Tab-separated table of C-alpha atoms and ligand atoms in Angstrom:
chain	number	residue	atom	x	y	z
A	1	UNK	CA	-217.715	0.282	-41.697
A	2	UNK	CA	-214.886	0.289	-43.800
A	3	UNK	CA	-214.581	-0.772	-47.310
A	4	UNK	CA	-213.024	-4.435	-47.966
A	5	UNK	CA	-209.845	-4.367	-49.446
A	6	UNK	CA	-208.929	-7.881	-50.851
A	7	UNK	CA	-204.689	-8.297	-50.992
A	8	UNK	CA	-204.211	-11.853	-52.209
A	9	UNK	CA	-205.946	-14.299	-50.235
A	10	UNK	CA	-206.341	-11.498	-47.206
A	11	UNK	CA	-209.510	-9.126	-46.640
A	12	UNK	CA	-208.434	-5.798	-45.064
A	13	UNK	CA	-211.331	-4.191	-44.296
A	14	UNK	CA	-214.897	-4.451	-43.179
A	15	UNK	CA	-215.422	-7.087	-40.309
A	16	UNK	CA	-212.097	-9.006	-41.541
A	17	UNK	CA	-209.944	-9.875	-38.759
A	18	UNK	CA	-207.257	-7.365	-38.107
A	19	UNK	CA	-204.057	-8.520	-40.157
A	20	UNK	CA	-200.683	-8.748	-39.014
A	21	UNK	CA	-198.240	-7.156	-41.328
A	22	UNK	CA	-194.351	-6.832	-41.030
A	23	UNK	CA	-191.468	-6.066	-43.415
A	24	UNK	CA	-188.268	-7.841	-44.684
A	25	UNK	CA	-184.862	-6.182	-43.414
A	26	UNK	CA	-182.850	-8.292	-45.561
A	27	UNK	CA	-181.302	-7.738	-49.045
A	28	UNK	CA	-184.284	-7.864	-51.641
A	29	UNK	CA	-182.342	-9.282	-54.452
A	30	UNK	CA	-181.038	-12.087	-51.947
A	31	UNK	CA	-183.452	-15.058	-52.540
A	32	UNK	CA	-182.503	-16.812	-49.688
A	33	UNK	CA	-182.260	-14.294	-47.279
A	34	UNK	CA	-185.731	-13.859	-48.138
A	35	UNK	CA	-186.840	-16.777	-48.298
A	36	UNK	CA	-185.638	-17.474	-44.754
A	37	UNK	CA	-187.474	-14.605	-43.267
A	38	UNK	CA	-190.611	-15.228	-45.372
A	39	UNK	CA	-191.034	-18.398	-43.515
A	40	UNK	CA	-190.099	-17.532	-39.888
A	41	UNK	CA	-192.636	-14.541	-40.216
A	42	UNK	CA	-194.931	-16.906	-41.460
A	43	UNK	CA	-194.690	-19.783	-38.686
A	44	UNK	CA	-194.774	-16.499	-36.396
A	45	UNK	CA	-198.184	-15.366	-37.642
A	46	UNK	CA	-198.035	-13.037	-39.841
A	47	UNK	CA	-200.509	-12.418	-42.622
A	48	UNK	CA	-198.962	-10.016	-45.340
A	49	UNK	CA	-195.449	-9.484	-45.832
A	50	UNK	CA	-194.039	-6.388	-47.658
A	51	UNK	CA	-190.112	-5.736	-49.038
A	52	UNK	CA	-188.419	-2.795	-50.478
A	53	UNK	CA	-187.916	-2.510	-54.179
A	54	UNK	CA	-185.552	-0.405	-54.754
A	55	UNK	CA	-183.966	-1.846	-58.317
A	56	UNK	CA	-184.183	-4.527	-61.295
A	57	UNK	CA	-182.131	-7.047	-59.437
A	58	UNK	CA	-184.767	-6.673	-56.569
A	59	UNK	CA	-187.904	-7.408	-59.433
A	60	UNK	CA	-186.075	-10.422	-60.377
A	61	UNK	CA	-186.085	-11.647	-57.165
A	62	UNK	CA	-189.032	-10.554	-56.299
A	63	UNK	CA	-190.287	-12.901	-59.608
A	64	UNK	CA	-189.335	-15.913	-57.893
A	65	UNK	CA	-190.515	-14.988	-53.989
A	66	UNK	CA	-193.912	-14.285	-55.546
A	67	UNK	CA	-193.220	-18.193	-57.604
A	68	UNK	CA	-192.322	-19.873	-54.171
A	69	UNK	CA	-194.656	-18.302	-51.350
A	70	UNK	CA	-197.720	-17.912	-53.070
A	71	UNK	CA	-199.751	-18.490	-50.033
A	72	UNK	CA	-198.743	-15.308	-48.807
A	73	UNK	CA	-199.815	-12.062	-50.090
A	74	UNK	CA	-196.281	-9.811	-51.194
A	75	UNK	CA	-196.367	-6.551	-50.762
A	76	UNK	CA	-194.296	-3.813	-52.643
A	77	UNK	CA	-192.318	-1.151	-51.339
A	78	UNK	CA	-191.777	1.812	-53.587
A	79	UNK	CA	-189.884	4.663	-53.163
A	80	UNK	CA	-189.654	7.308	-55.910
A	81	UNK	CA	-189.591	5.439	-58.891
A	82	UNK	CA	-192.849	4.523	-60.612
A	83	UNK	CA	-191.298	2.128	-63.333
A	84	UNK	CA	-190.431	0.105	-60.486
A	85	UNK	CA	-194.350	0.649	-58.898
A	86	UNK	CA	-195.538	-0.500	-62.379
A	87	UNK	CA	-193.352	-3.591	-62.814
A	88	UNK	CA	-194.365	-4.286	-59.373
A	89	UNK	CA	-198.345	-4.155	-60.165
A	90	UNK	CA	-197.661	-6.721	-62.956
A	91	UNK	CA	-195.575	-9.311	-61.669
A	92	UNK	CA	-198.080	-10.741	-59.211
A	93	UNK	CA	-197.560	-8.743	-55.731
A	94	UNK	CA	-200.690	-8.613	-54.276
A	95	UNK	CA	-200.177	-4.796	-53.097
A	96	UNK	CA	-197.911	-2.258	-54.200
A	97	UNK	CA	-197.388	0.580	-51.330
A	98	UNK	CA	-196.236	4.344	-52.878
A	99	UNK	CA	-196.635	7.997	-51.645
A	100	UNK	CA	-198.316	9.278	-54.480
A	101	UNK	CA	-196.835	12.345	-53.865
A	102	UNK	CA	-193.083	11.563	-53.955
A	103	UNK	CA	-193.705	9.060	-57.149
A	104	UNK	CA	-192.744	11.979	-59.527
A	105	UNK	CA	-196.431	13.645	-60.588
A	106	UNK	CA	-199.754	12.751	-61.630
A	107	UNK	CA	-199.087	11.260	-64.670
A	108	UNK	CA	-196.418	9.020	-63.597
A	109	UNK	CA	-199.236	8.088	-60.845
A	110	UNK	CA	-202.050	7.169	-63.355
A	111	UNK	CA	-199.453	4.737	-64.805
A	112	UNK	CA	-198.769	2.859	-61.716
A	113	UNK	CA	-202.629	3.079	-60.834
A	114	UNK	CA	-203.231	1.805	-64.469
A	115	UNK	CA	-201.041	-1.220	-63.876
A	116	UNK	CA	-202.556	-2.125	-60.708
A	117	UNK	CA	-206.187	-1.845	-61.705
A	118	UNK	CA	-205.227	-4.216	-64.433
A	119	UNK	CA	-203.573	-7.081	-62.321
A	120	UNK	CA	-205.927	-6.419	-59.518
A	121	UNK	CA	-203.737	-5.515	-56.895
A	122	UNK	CA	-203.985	-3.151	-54.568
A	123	UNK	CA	-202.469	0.249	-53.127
A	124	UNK	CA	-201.595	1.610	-50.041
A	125	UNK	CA	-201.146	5.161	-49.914
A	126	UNK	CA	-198.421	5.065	-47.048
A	127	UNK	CA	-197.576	8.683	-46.004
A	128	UNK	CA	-194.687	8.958	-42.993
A	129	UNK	CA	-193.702	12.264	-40.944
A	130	UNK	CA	-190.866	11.970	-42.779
A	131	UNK	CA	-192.747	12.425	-46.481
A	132	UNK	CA	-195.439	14.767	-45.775
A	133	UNK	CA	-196.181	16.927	-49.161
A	134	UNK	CA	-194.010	20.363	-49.078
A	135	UNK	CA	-197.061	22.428	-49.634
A	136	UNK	CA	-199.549	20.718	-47.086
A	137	UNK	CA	-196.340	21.139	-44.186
A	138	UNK	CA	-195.673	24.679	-45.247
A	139	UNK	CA	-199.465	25.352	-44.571
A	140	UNK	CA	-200.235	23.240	-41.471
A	141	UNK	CA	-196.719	22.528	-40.089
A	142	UNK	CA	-195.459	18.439	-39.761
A	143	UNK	CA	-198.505	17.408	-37.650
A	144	UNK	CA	-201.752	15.551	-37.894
A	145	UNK	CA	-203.479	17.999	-39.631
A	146	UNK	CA	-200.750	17.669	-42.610
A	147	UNK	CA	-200.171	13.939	-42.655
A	148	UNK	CA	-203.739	13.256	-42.394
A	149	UNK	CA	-203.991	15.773	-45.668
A	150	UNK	CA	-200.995	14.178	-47.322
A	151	UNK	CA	-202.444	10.711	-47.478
A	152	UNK	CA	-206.178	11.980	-47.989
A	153	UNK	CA	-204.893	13.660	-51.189
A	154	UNK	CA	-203.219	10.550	-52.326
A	155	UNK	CA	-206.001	8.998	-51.939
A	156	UNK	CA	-208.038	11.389	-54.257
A	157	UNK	CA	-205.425	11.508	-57.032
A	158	UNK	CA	-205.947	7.289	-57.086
A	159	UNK	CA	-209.665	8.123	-57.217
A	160	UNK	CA	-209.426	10.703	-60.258
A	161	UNK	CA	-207.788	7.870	-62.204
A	162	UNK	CA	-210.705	5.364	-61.365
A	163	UNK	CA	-208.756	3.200	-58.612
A	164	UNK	CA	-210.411	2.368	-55.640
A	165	UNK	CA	-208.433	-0.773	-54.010
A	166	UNK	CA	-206.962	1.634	-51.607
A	167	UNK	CA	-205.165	0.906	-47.859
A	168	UNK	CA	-204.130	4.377	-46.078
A	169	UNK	CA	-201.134	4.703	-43.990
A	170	UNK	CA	-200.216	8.294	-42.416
A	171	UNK	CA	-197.580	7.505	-40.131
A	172	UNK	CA	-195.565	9.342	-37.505
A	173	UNK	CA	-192.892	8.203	-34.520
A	174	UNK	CA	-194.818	10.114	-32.188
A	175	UNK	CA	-197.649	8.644	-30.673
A	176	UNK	CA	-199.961	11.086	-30.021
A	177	UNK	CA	-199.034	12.462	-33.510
A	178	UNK	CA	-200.431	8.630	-35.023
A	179	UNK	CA	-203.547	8.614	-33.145
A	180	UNK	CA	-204.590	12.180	-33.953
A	181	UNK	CA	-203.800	11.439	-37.813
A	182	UNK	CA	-205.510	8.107	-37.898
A	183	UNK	CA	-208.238	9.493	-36.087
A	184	UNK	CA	-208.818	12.168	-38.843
A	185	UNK	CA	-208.273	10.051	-41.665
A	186	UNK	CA	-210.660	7.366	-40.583
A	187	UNK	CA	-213.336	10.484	-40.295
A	188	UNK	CA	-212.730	11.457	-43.776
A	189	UNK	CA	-212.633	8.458	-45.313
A	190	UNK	CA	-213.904	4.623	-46.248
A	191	UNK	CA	-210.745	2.872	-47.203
A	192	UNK	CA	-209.361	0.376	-44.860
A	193	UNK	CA	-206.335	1.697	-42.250
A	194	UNK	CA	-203.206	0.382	-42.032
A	195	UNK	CA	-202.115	1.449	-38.547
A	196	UNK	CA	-199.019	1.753	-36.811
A	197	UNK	CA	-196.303	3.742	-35.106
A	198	UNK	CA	-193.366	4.139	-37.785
A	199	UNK	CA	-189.215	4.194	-36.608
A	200	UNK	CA	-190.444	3.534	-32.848
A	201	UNK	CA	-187.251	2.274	-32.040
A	202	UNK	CA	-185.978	-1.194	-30.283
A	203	UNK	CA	-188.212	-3.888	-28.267
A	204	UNK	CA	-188.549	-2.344	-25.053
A	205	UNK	CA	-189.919	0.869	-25.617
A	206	UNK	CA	-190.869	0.413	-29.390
A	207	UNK	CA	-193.009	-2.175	-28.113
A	208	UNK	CA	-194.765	0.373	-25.790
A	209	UNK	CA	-195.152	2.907	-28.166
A	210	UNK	CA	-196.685	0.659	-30.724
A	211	UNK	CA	-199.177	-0.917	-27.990
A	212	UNK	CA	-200.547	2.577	-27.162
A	213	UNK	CA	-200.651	3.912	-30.596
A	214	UNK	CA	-201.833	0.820	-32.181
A	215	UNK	CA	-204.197	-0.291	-29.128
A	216	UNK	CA	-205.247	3.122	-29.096
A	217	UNK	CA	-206.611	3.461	-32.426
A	218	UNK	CA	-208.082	-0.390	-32.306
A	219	UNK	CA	-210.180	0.053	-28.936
A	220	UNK	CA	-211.708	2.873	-30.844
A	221	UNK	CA	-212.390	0.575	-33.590
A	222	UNK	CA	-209.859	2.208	-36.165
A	223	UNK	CA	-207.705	0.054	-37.868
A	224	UNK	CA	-207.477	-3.236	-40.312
A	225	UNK	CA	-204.696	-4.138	-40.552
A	226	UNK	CA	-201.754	-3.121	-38.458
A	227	UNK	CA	-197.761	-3.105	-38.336
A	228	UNK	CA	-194.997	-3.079	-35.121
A	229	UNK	CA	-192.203	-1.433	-36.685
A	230	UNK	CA	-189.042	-2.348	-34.814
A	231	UNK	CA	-185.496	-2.063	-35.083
A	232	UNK	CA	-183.891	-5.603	-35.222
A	233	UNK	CA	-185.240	-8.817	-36.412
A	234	UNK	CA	-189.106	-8.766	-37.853
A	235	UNK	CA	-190.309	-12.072	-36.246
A	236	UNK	CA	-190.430	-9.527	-32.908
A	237	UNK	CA	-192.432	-6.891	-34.320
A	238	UNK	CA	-195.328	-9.973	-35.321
A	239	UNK	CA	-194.643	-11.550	-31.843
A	240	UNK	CA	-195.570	-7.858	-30.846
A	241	UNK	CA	-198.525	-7.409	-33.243
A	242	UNK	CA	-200.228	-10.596	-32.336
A	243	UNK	CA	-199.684	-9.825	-28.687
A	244	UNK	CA	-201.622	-6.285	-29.173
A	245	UNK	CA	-204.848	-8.074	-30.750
A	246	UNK	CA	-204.734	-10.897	-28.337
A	247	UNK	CA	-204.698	-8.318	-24.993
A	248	UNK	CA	-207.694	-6.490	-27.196
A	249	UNK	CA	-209.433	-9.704	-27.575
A	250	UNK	CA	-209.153	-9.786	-31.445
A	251	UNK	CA	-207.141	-13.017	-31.092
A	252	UNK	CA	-208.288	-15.886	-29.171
A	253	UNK	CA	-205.888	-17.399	-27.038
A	254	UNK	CA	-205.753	-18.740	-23.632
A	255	UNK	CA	-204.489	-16.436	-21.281
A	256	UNK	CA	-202.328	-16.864	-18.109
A	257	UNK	CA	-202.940	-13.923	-15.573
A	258	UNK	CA	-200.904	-14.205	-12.700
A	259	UNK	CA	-200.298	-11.667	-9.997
A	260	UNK	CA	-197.184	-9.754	-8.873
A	261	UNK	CA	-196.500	-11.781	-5.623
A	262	UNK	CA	-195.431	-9.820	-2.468
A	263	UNK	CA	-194.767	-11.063	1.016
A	264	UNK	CA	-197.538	-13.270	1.516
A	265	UNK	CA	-196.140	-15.772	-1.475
A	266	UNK	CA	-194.746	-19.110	0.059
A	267	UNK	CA	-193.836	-20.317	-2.836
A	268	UNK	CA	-191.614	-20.373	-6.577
A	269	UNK	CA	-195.100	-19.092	-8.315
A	270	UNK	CA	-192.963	-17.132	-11.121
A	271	UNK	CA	-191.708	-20.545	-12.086
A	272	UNK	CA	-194.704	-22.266	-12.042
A	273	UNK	CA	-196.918	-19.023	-13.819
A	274	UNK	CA	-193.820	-19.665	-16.904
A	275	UNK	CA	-194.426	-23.316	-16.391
A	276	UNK	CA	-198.020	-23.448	-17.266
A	277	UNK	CA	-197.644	-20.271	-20.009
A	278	UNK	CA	-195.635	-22.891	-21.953
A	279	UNK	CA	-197.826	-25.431	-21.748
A	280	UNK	CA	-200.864	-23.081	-22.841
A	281	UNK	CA	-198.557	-21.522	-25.762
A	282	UNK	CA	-200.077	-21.219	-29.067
A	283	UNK	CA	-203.244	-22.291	-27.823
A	284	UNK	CA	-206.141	-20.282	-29.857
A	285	UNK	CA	-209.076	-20.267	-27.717
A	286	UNK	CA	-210.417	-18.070	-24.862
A	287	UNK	CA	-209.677	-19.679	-21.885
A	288	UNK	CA	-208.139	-18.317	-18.491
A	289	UNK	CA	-206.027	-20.046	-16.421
A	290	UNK	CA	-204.916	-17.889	-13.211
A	291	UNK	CA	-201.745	-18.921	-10.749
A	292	UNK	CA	-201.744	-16.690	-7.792
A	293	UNK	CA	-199.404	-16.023	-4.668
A	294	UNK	CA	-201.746	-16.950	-1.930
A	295	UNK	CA	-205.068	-18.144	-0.985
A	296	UNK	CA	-206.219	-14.926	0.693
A	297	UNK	CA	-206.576	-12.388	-2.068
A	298	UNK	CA	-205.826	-15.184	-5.212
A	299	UNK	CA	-209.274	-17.117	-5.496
A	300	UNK	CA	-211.520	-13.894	-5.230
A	301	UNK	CA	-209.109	-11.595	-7.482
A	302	UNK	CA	-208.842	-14.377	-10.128
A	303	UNK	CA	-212.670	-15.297	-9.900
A	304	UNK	CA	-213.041	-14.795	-13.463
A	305	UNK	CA	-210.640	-17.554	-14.416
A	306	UNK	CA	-211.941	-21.275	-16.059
A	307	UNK	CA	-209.347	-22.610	-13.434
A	308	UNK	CA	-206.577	-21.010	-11.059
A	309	UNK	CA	-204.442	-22.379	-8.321
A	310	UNK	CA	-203.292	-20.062	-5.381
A	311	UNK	CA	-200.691	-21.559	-2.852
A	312	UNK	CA	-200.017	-20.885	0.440
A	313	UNK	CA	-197.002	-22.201	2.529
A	314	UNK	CA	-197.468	-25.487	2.570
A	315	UNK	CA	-201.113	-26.074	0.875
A	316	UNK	CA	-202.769	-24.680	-2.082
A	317	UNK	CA	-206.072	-24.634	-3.395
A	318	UNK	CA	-207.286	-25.104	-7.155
A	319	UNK	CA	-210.517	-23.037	-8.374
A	320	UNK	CA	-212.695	-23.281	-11.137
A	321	UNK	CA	-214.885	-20.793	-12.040
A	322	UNK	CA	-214.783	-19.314	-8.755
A	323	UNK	CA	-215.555	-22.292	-7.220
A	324	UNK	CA	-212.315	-23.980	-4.819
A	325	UNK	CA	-212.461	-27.587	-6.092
A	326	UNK	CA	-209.302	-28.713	-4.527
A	327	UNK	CA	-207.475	-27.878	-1.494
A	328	UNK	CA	-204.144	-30.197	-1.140
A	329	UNK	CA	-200.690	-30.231	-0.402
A	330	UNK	CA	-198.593	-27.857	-2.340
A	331	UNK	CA	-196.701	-30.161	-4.458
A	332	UNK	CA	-199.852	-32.431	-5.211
A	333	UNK	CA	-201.948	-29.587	-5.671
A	334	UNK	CA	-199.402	-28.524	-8.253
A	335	UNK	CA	-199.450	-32.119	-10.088
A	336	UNK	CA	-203.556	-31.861	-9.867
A	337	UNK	CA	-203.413	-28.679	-11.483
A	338	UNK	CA	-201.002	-29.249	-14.579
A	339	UNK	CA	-203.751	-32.352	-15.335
A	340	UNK	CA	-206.471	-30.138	-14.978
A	341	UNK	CA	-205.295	-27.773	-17.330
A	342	UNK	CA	-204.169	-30.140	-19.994
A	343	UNK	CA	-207.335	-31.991	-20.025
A	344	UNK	CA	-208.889	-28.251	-20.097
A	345	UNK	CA	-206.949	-27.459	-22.929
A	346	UNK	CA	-207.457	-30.838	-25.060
A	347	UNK	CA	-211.469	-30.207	-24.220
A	348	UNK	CA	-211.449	-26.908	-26.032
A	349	UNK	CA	-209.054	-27.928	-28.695
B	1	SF4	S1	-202.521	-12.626	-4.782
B	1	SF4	FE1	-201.582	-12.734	-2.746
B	1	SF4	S2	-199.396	-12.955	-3.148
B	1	SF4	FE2	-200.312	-12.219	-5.026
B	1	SF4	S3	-200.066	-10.018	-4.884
B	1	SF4	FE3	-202.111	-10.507	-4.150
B	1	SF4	S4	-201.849	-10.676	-1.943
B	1	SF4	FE4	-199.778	-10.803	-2.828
């Protein structure tokens, strides 16, 4: 069991849920910009939301981001300079993320560590392929072996200098590169994981790379808190997110399965499968609602569902728990069914 981390009103760590996490790609000194983005990635679900800090004019802004949205936790994103890290841990973010070993020595770290301890807020040690200590990939090379290292000494320098509120990131693009890190990080250590597949690249097959590195590491039960990282706009990478922990079963919602259709499908069931995901969207409890091409593999391969229709040419059949309740024409079967499943849904919620 990991240790609980507590940024702002979110636990990371322990038996918290898993937290969603994504990143601002606007200007940081643009308040409205920010402000914008803050609240889509809000309404989209996600929990913590971290920005780059990269100058005064970004603090300043920062000031009055931390003033507005105070019901979500703010995350800093260093780079290099530790006046900024310390200015950072006392304006009210509730997390400051540095490299330890890129923040310009172990003094300049004790500061920044200093500051935090004293406002409360936490640190994530976030160590990427890219950043990987020049000693530790001399001796072991860019891999696991030296990220895992990177961020585990990180980790120890915080602990020298008494601070303990620690989140550890060791990223890589590569997946199998993430999973091996991760995996021996979360041997070595208590602190909770950030997880996540950094520069993966575009939706399409950034979103499969982050699904295998991220759903790797959570069926194993490693992980608290995790982040998509895509290129484009951020509400995608929380659509993303949410979408791993919900096919993991770490999010409730009611799921639609529906099946590919081949020749013995009569009927428009792609329309009606997006037809009845709309109506379930957003819904946040575990139900299963199955629409199926045909009544002679549907019923029995959708057994599982709380109700499923399958058509066939010119009839379909509704089942509920396995059970056919319903066998009518196709278009009133369809009518029966969309009333079923509303008054399913307004049951449970
Ligand atoms: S449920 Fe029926 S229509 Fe759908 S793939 Fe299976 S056999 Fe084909």
């Amino acid at each position: 069991m990991k240790k609980v981390v507590q940024v702002g009103k979110i636990k990371v760590g322990e038996d918290a849920p898993v937290s969603v996490q994504s990143m601002l790609n606007c200007s940081s000194s643009d308040f409205n910009a920010c402000s914008e983005q803050i609240k889509r990635l809000k309404s989209a679900g996600c929990d913590i939301i971290r920005l780059a800090i990269s100058d005064d004019n970004d603090i300043e802004c920062a000031k009055m981001l931390i003033k507005e949205f105070a019901d979500v936790p703010l995350v800093a994103d260093i780079q290099f300079d530790y006046r900024l890290a310390v200015k950072c841990g006392e304006i009210g973010f509730s997390k400051v993320r540095i490299n330890p070993g890129n923040i310009g020595g172990e003094d300049k770290v004790r500061l920044v560590a200093d500051a935090c301890r004293a406002n409360g807020v936490a640190i994530r040690v976030g160590v990427n392929g890219g950043s990987i200590e020049k000693e530790l990939e001399s001796k072991y090379g860019s891999g696991a072996k030296a990220l895992s290292e990177s961020a585990l000494k990180g980790v120890a320098l915080l602990e020298r200098f008494g601070f303990y509120d620690i989140v550890v990131s060791a990223k890589s693009s590569s997946v199998m590169t993430t999973i091996e890190t991760y995996r021996l990080i979360n041997k070595q250590c208590d602190y909770p994981l950030h997880i996540g597949v950094t520069e993966s690249g575009g939706e399409g097959m950034g979103n499969i790379k982050s699904a295998i590195g991220i759903g790797t590491l959570l069926a194993d039960g490693i992980g608290n808190t995790i982040r998509v990282s895509l290129t484009g706009d951020p509400v995608k990478e929380v659509y993303a997110a949410v979408d791993i922990l919900k096919a993991l079963n770490l999010r409730d919602y009611c799921e639609v399965v529906s099946c590919p259709t081949c020749s013995r499908c009569h009927y428009d069931m792609p329309k009606l499968a997006s037809e009845i995901g709309e109506l379930v969207k957003g819904v946040e409890k575990r139900l299963k609602i199955a629409v199926m091409g045909c009544v002679v593999n549907g019923p029995g391969e959708a057994k599982d569902a709380d109700i499923g229709i399958a058509g066939g040419s010119e009839k379909a059949v509704i089942f509920e728990k396995g059970k056919i309740t319903a066998n009518l024409p196709f278009d009133k079967a369809v009518a029966e069914f969309k009333q079923k499943v509303g008054r399913l849904i307004a049951d449970v919620c």
